[in-house]
Coordinates of C-alpha atoms and ligand atoms in Angstrom, one line a residue:
M149 CA 162.6 113.1 97.5
L150 CA 162.9 111.6 94.2
Q151 CA 159.8 112.6 92.4
P152 CA 158.0 110.4 89.9
R153 CA 158.0 111.7 86.1
E154 CA 154.4 112.2 85.2
L155 CA 153.2 111.9 81.8
K156 CA 149.8 112.6 80.8
L157 CA 148.2 110.7 78.4
E158 CA 147.0 114.3 76.7
D159 CA 150.9 114.9 76.3
L160 CA 151.0 111.7 74.1
G161 CA 149.3 112.9 71.6
D162 CA 147.8 110.3 68.9
L163 CA 150.2 108.0 71.0
A164 CA 147.6 108.1 73.7
E165 CA 145.5 105.3 72.2
I166 CA 147.9 102.6 72.0
I167 CA 148.5 103.0 75.8
P168 CA 146.7 99.8 77.3
G169 CA 143.7 100.6 80.0
P170 CA 144.0 99.6 83.6
E171 CA 144.4 95.6 84.2
P172 CA 141.0 94.0 83.7
T173 CA 139.9 91.8 87.2
L174 CA 140.4 88.0 86.6
Q175 CA 136.9 86.4 87.7
M176 CA 136.9 82.5 88.5
A177 CA 135.1 80.9 85.7
V178 CA 133.6 77.6 84.9
H179 CA 135.5 76.4 81.7
P180 CA 133.6 73.9 79.8
I181 CA 136.2 71.5 78.4
P182 CA 135.2 71.4 74.5
R183 CA 136.7 68.1 73.5
F184 CA 135.6 66.2 76.4
G185 CA 131.9 67.2 76.4
G186 CA 130.3 67.7 79.8
K187 CA 133.9 67.6 81.7
Q188 CA 133.9 71.2 83.3
R189 CA 137.2 72.9 85.0
R190 CA 136.9 75.5 87.5
G191 CA 139.1 78.5 87.9
I192 CA 141.6 80.6 85.9
I193 CA 144.2 79.7 83.3
P194 CA 147.3 82.2 84.2
V195 CA 149.3 83.9 81.3
C196 CA 152.2 81.8 82.8
E197 CA 153.0 79.8 86.1
P198 CA 156.6 77.9 86.7
T199 CA 156.6 74.1 86.3
L200 CA 158.7 72.8 89.4
S201 CA 158.4 69.2 88.5
G202 CA 162.1 67.5 88.2
N203 CA 164.8 67.8 90.8
E204 CA 164.2 71.4 92.5
L205 CA 163.2 70.4 95.6
K206 CA 165.8 67.6 96.3
Y207 CA 168.5 70.0 95.4
V208 CA 166.8 72.8 97.4
T209 CA 166.4 70.4 100.4
D210 CA 170.3 69.2 99.9
A211 CA 171.9 72.9 99.8
V212 CA 169.7 73.3 103.1
E213 CA 170.7 70.3 104.5
T214 CA 174.4 70.7 103.6
N215 CA 174.3 74.5 105.1
W216 CA 175.2 75.9 101.6
I217 CA 172.6 78.7 101.4
S218 CA 174.4 81.9 100.5
S219 CA 176.0 82.6 97.2
A220 CA 179.1 79.9 97.7
G221 CA 178.3 76.4 97.0
G222 CA 178.2 73.7 94.7
Y223 CA 175.1 74.3 92.4
I224 CA 176.3 77.7 91.3
G225 CA 179.2 76.2 89.1
R226 CA 176.9 73.4 88.1
F227 CA 174.2 75.6 87.4
E228 CA 176.7 77.8 85.0
A229 CA 178.0 74.9 84.0
L230 CA 174.8 73.4 82.7
F231 CA 173.4 76.4 81.4
A232 CA 176.2 77.7 79.5
E233 CA 176.7 74.2 78.0
K234 CA 172.8 74.0 77.0
V235 CA 172.8 77.5 75.1
G236 CA 176.2 76.7 73.3
A237 CA 178.2 79.2 75.1
R238 CA 181.5 78.5 77.1
Y239 CA 181.2 80.3 79.9
G240 CA 178.0 81.4 82.3
V241 CA 178.0 84.3 85.3
A242 CA 175.3 83.7 87.4
C243 CA 173.7 86.7 89.3
A244 CA 170.7 88.3 90.6
N245 CA 168.4 88.6 88.0
G246 CA 168.2 89.4 84.6
T247 CA 168.4 93.2 84.6
V248 CA 171.5 93.1 86.3
A249 CA 172.7 90.5 83.6
L250 CA 172.2 93.2 81.4
H251 CA 174.0 95.7 83.8
L252 CA 177.0 93.4 84.3
A253 CA 177.6 92.5 80.6
L254 CA 177.4 95.9 79.5
A255 CA 179.8 97.2 82.6
T256 CA 182.6 94.8 81.3
T257 CA 182.9 97.2 78.2
G258 CA 183.7 100.2 80.4
L259 CA 180.4 101.8 78.8
G260 CA 179.7 105.5 80.3
P261 CA 178.5 109.0 79.9
G262 CA 178.6 110.2 75.9
D263 CA 178.3 106.5 75.0
E264 CA 175.5 105.4 72.7
V265 CA 173.9 101.7 72.8
I266 CA 171.3 100.9 70.1
I267 CA 168.3 99.1 71.3
P268 CA 164.7 98.9 69.8
T269 CA 162.0 100.8 71.5
F270 CA 159.7 97.8 71.6
T271 CA 161.3 96.2 74.8
M272 CA 160.6 95.5 78.6
I273 CA 161.8 98.7 80.6
A274 CA 164.8 96.9 82.0
T275 CA 167.0 96.9 78.4
A276 CA 167.0 100.6 78.5
N277 CA 167.6 101.1 82.3
A278 CA 170.6 99.1 82.1
V279 CA 172.4 101.4 79.7
T280 CA 171.1 104.5 81.6
Y281 CA 172.5 102.6 85.0
L282 CA 175.9 103.2 83.6
G283 CA 175.5 106.9 82.4
A284 CA 175.5 106.2 78.6
R285 CA 172.2 106.7 76.4
P286 CA 170.2 104.4 74.7
V287 CA 169.2 105.0 71.1
L288 CA 165.8 103.8 70.2
V289 CA 165.3 101.9 66.6
D290 CA 162.0 100.6 65.2
S291 CA 160.6 96.9 65.1
E292 CA 160.1 94.8 62.0
M293 CA 156.7 93.4 61.7
A294 CA 158.0 89.9 60.4
T295 CA 159.9 89.3 63.5
W296 CA 158.4 91.9 66.2
N297 CA 162.4 92.6 66.5
M298 CA 164.4 95.2 65.9
D299 CA 164.8 96.6 62.1
L300 CA 168.4 96.1 61.0
N301 CA 168.3 98.5 58.6
Q302 CA 167.8 101.2 60.7
V303 CA 170.0 99.8 63.3
E304 CA 172.9 100.8 60.9
E305 CA 171.7 104.3 60.1
A306 CA 171.4 104.8 63.9
I307 CA 174.9 104.0 64.4
T308 CA 177.4 107.4 65.3
P309 CA 181.0 107.5 66.4
R310 CA 179.6 107.7 69.9
T311 CA 177.9 104.0 69.5
R312 CA 179.8 101.5 71.8
A313 CA 177.2 98.5 71.5
I314 CA 173.9 97.2 70.3
A315 CA 171.5 95.1 72.5
L316 CA 169.4 93.4 70.7
V317 CA 166.3 91.3 72.3
R318 CA 164.6 88.0 71.6
T319 CA 161.1 89.5 71.6
Y320 CA 158.9 86.7 73.0
G321 CA 161.7 84.0 72.6
H322 CA 162.0 84.6 68.4
P323 CA 165.6 85.1 67.5
V324 CA 167.0 88.1 65.9
D325 CA 168.8 87.4 62.2
M326 CA 172.3 87.2 63.8
D327 CA 174.4 87.0 60.6
P328 CA 173.8 90.1 59.2
L329 CA 174.0 91.8 62.4
S330 CA 177.6 90.6 63.7
A331 CA 178.6 91.9 60.4
M332 CA 177.4 95.2 60.7
A333 CA 178.8 95.0 64.2
Q334 CA 182.2 93.9 63.2
K335 CA 182.7 96.6 60.5
H336 CA 181.8 99.4 63.2
G337 CA 183.4 97.6 66.3
L338 CA 180.6 97.4 68.3
F339 CA 179.8 95.1 71.5
V340 CA 176.9 92.9 70.8
L341 CA 174.6 92.2 73.7
E342 CA 172.2 89.9 73.5
D343 CA 169.1 90.3 75.8
A344 CA 167.8 86.5 75.7
A345 CA 165.9 86.9 79.0
E346 CA 162.8 85.5 76.7
A347 CA 164.7 83.2 74.7
H348 CA 166.2 80.4 76.6
G349 CA 166.6 77.4 74.2
A350 CA 165.8 79.3 71.4
R351 CA 168.0 78.7 67.9
Y352 CA 169.3 80.8 64.9
K353 CA 170.1 78.4 62.0
G354 CA 170.6 75.7 64.8
R355 CA 173.3 77.6 66.8
G356 CA 171.9 78.7 70.4
V357 CA 170.5 82.1 71.6
G358 CA 173.2 83.1 74.1
S359 CA 176.4 82.0 72.2
L360 CA 175.7 84.6 69.3
G361 CA 177.2 87.8 70.6
D362 CA 180.0 89.1 73.0
A363 CA 177.5 88.5 75.6
A364 CA 173.9 87.6 76.3
A365 CA 172.0 88.1 79.3
F366 CA 169.2 85.5 80.4
S367 CA 166.5 86.2 83.4
F368 CA 165.1 83.6 85.4
Y369 CA 162.1 85.5 86.9
G370 CA 159.1 83.3 87.5
N371 CA 157.6 83.7 84.6
K372 CA 160.7 82.9 82.1
I373 CA 161.0 79.2 80.6
I374 CA 163.6 78.7 83.0
T375 CA 163.2 80.2 86.5
T376 CA 165.2 80.4 90.1
G377 CA 162.3 82.8 91.5
E378 CA 164.7 85.8 90.8
G379 CA 168.0 85.2 89.1
G380 CA 169.9 86.0 85.6
M381 CA 172.9 85.0 84.1
V382 CA 175.6 86.3 81.4
T383 CA 176.6 83.8 78.9
T384 CA 179.4 84.3 76.9
N385 CA 182.1 82.7 74.7
R386 CA 184.6 85.4 75.8
E387 CA 186.9 84.7 78.5
D388 CA 187.9 88.5 79.1
V389 CA 184.0 88.9 79.6
A390 CA 183.2 86.5 81.7
R391 CA 186.5 86.8 84.2
L392 CA 185.3 90.0 84.8
A393 CA 181.9 89.7 85.1
W394 CA 182.4 87.1 87.9
N395 CA 184.6 90.0 89.5
L396 CA 182.0 92.9 89.1
R397 CA 179.5 90.4 90.1
D398 CA 181.2 90.4 93.6
H399 CA 182.2 93.6 94.4
A400 CA 185.5 93.5 92.5
F401 CA 187.5 92.1 95.3
S402 CA 191.0 92.0 93.7
T403 CA 193.4 89.1 93.9
E404 CA 196.2 91.0 94.8
R405 CA 194.3 91.7 98.4
H406 CA 191.0 91.5 99.9
F407 CA 189.0 94.5 100.6
W408 CA 191.5 95.9 97.6
H409 CA 188.8 97.1 94.9
K410 CA 190.4 98.4 91.3
F411 CA 186.6 98.7 89.7
L412 CA 183.5 99.7 90.7
G413 CA 181.9 96.6 91.4
Y414 CA 178.6 95.2 92.6
N415 CA 176.7 92.8 94.7
Y416 CA 174.6 91.1 92.2
R417 CA 175.2 87.5 93.6
M418 CA 173.0 84.5 93.0
T419 CA 172.4 82.1 96.0
N420 CA 173.0 78.6 96.3
L421 CA 169.7 77.9 96.9
Q422 CA 168.2 79.5 93.5
A423 CA 171.1 77.9 91.7
A424 CA 169.5 74.4 93.0
V425 CA 166.3 75.5 91.5
G426 CA 168.2 76.5 88.4
L427 CA 170.2 73.6 88.0
A428 CA 166.9 71.2 88.4
Q429 CA 164.9 73.7 85.8
T430 CA 168.1 73.5 83.3
E431 CA 167.8 69.6 83.2
Q432 CA 164.5 70.1 81.8
M433 CA 165.0 72.8 79.2
E434 CA 164.3 70.6 76.2
T435 CA 161.3 69.8 77.8
F436 CA 159.8 73.2 78.7
V437 CA 161.0 74.1 75.0
A438 CA 159.4 71.4 73.3
A439 CA 156.2 72.2 75.5
R440 CA 156.2 75.9 74.3
R441 CA 156.5 74.9 70.5
A442 CA 154.3 72.4 70.5
N443 CA 151.5 74.6 72.7
A444 CA 152.3 77.3 70.0
A445 CA 151.8 75.2 67.4
Y446 CA 148.2 74.0 68.4
Y447 CA 147.2 77.5 69.2
T448 CA 148.1 78.7 65.8
G449 CA 146.2 75.9 64.2
L450 CA 143.0 76.7 65.9
L451 CA 143.3 80.8 66.2
R452 CA 144.0 80.6 62.3
Q453 CA 140.7 80.1 61.7
I454 CA 139.1 83.1 63.4
P455 CA 139.3 86.4 61.5
G456 CA 141.0 89.2 62.7
V457 CA 143.6 87.4 64.7
V458 CA 147.1 87.3 63.6
T459 CA 149.6 84.5 65.0
P460 CA 152.7 85.1 66.1
P461 CA 156.1 85.1 63.4
E462 CA 158.6 82.6 63.1
A463 CA 161.1 83.3 60.4
D464 CA 162.1 80.1 58.6
W465 CA 165.8 80.4 60.1
A466 CA 164.2 80.8 63.4
S467 CA 163.6 78.4 66.4
N468 CA 161.1 80.7 68.3
V469 CA 160.3 79.4 71.7
F470 CA 157.2 81.4 72.4
W471 CA 158.0 82.2 75.8
M472 CA 154.6 84.2 75.4
Y473 CA 152.2 83.5 72.6
G474 CA 151.7 86.7 71.5
I475 CA 148.6 87.5 68.6
L476 CA 147.6 91.0 67.2
L477 CA 143.9 91.8 66.5
T478 CA 143.0 93.7 63.2
E479 CA 139.8 95.5 62.7
E480 CA 138.0 92.4 61.1
F481 CA 138.2 91.0 64.8
G482 CA 135.9 93.7 65.8
L483 CA 137.2 94.4 69.1
T484 CA 140.1 96.1 70.7
R485 CA 142.9 94.5 72.1
D486 CA 141.3 96.0 75.6
Q487 CA 138.0 95.0 75.3
L488 CA 138.9 91.3 74.4
R489 CA 141.1 91.6 77.2
V490 CA 138.1 92.5 79.8
A491 CA 135.7 89.5 78.1
L492 CA 138.7 86.8 78.6
A493 CA 139.3 88.5 82.0
Q494 CA 135.6 87.6 82.8
R495 CA 135.5 84.3 81.5
G496 CA 138.6 83.5 83.8
I497 CA 141.5 84.0 81.4
E498 CA 144.6 86.0 82.1
T499 CA 146.4 88.1 79.1
R500 CA 149.0 90.9 79.4
T501 CA 149.4 93.4 76.7
F502 CA 152.8 94.1 74.9
F503 CA 155.7 96.1 76.0
I504 CA 154.7 99.8 75.9
P505 CA 157.5 101.3 73.7
M506 CA 160.5 103.2 75.5
H507 CA 159.7 106.7 74.0
C508 CA 156.2 106.3 75.3
Q509 CA 157.2 105.9 79.1
P510 CA 157.0 108.6 81.5
I511 CA 160.8 108.4 82.3
Y512 CA 161.9 108.6 78.7
F513 CA 159.4 110.2 76.9
D514 CA 161.5 113.9 76.9
Q515 CA 164.4 112.2 75.6
Y516 CA 163.2 111.0 72.4
R517 CA 160.3 113.3 72.5
G518 CA 159.2 113.9 68.6
Q519 CA 160.5 110.6 67.7
R520 CA 158.0 108.2 66.1
F521 CA 158.4 104.4 65.7
P522 CA 155.4 103.1 64.1
V523 CA 156.0 99.4 64.3
A524 CA 156.4 99.2 67.8
E525 CA 153.7 101.4 68.4
D526 CA 151.3 99.2 66.1
L527 CA 152.5 96.4 68.1
C528 CA 151.6 97.6 71.6
R529 CA 148.4 99.0 70.4
R530 CA 147.0 95.6 68.9
G531 CA 148.9 93.1 70.8
L532 CA 148.2 90.6 73.5
Y533 CA 149.7 87.4 74.9
L534 CA 147.4 84.9 75.7
P535 CA 148.4 81.7 78.4
S536 CA 151.9 80.3 77.6
A537 CA 153.0 78.5 80.6
S538 CA 155.3 75.1 80.0
N539 CA 152.4 72.9 81.9
L540 CA 149.5 74.6 79.8
T541 CA 147.3 71.9 78.6
R542 CA 145.6 71.4 75.0
D543 CA 142.3 71.6 77.3
D544 CA 143.4 74.9 78.4
I545 CA 144.0 75.6 74.9
E546 CA 140.9 75.1 73.5
V547 CA 139.3 76.9 76.4
V548 CA 140.9 80.1 75.2
V549 CA 140.5 79.9 71.8
E550 CA 137.0 79.0 72.4
A551 CA 136.6 82.1 74.4
I552 CA 138.1 84.4 71.8
Q553 CA 136.3 82.7 69.3
E554 CA 132.7 83.5 71.7
C555 CA 133.9 87.0 72.3
R556 CA 134.5 88.0 68.5
A557 CA 131.0 86.6 68.2
G558 CA 129.8 88.7 70.5
Ligands
PLP1392 C1 162.1 89.6 81.8 C2 163.1 90.4 81.2 C3 164.2 91.3 81.4 C4 164.3 91.4 83.3 O1 164.7 90.4 84.0 P1 164.8 90.2 85.4 O2 164.8 89.3 85.9 O3 163.2 90.6 85.7 O4 165.3 91.3 86.0 C5 164.7 91.9 80.4 N1 164.8 92.0 79.5 C6 163.6 91.6 78.9 C7 163.5 91.3 77.4 C8 162.7 90.6 79.6 O5 161.6 89.8 79.1

């Protein structure tokens, strides 16, 4: 039987203090709405929820009524085409989720044991796992405070003769500075994979995230800016990558004969039902992105007045889509991240901690024992994200900010 990898907090040494405590229990609360004195709102403000206000039901109903509910059917191609067009890529390969989109994209490179892929340690586990599934080794790099993304200077230092690819993450929706990264990748002949799971609609110098590397992987999980419930997509400008990804997604059936397989393929297909939801969501992409950006600007304006709260970055060459609106606490705030989370949960406000870096994970700790990544560790120790759904209202934001202010005051 497979045994879990145990990692005791004591074994983490001074890293133990960055690891978040247990999830606080959310309590239903009565929120006074500050602007509209007197009016009250009961319940919780979730960290995220989908907005299904477009053609979702209509398209899903059509898929059911026409009997196309599996992985053939018109919505898949339409979703792939529209989504790829919106991110500025030539091809879209829809698949089962964001993790397998990463796996598929990397599989097209022929990556295997002995190969290295550079990734940020500050990411969600799927980035590292997709590399590990192929038998290759993730090489970890620290982040930079300016964007919370991978530090490009350290990427260059991490390149070895075994390096085959760089997988970069658009953390919480903030793009990576692609021009220097692409130059570096070109110089060393490396494949560039954008983990764009958090950055639907983000832009770099006006160009769409998802069209900037050799391939990109998007997630359409329930909390992502575009959702299909579960789902993912590889986008690319490279015809060879797209063709191979379509084939590998579907068991790598060959064109010569059916049931004849020349690649180790996968069943990573998306269903027409999910694609129906995805097409309807993608039609609203600009609206969702505009809502996230407007909400972030509103949060930032209010939170700037609270000492000890650091608001999220946006470089001047970037358009951040604020998938999640993250903040950092400084000592001046007076409460730790965990203390603030508990206090907000008591007021019915849901939050999440930042990623726990890969080198602190039970499954990866031994591989990176002794390596330290101070910026990623600091982000993990001090960061949390606030309710961020596209359908969040200004009233919700005022409730959250007021609660933060109240918690600080004690
Ligand atoms: C959500 C996410 C994924 C994984 O997507 P799933 O659809 O849940 O498999 C991968 N990378 C990052 C950075 C993510 O945020």
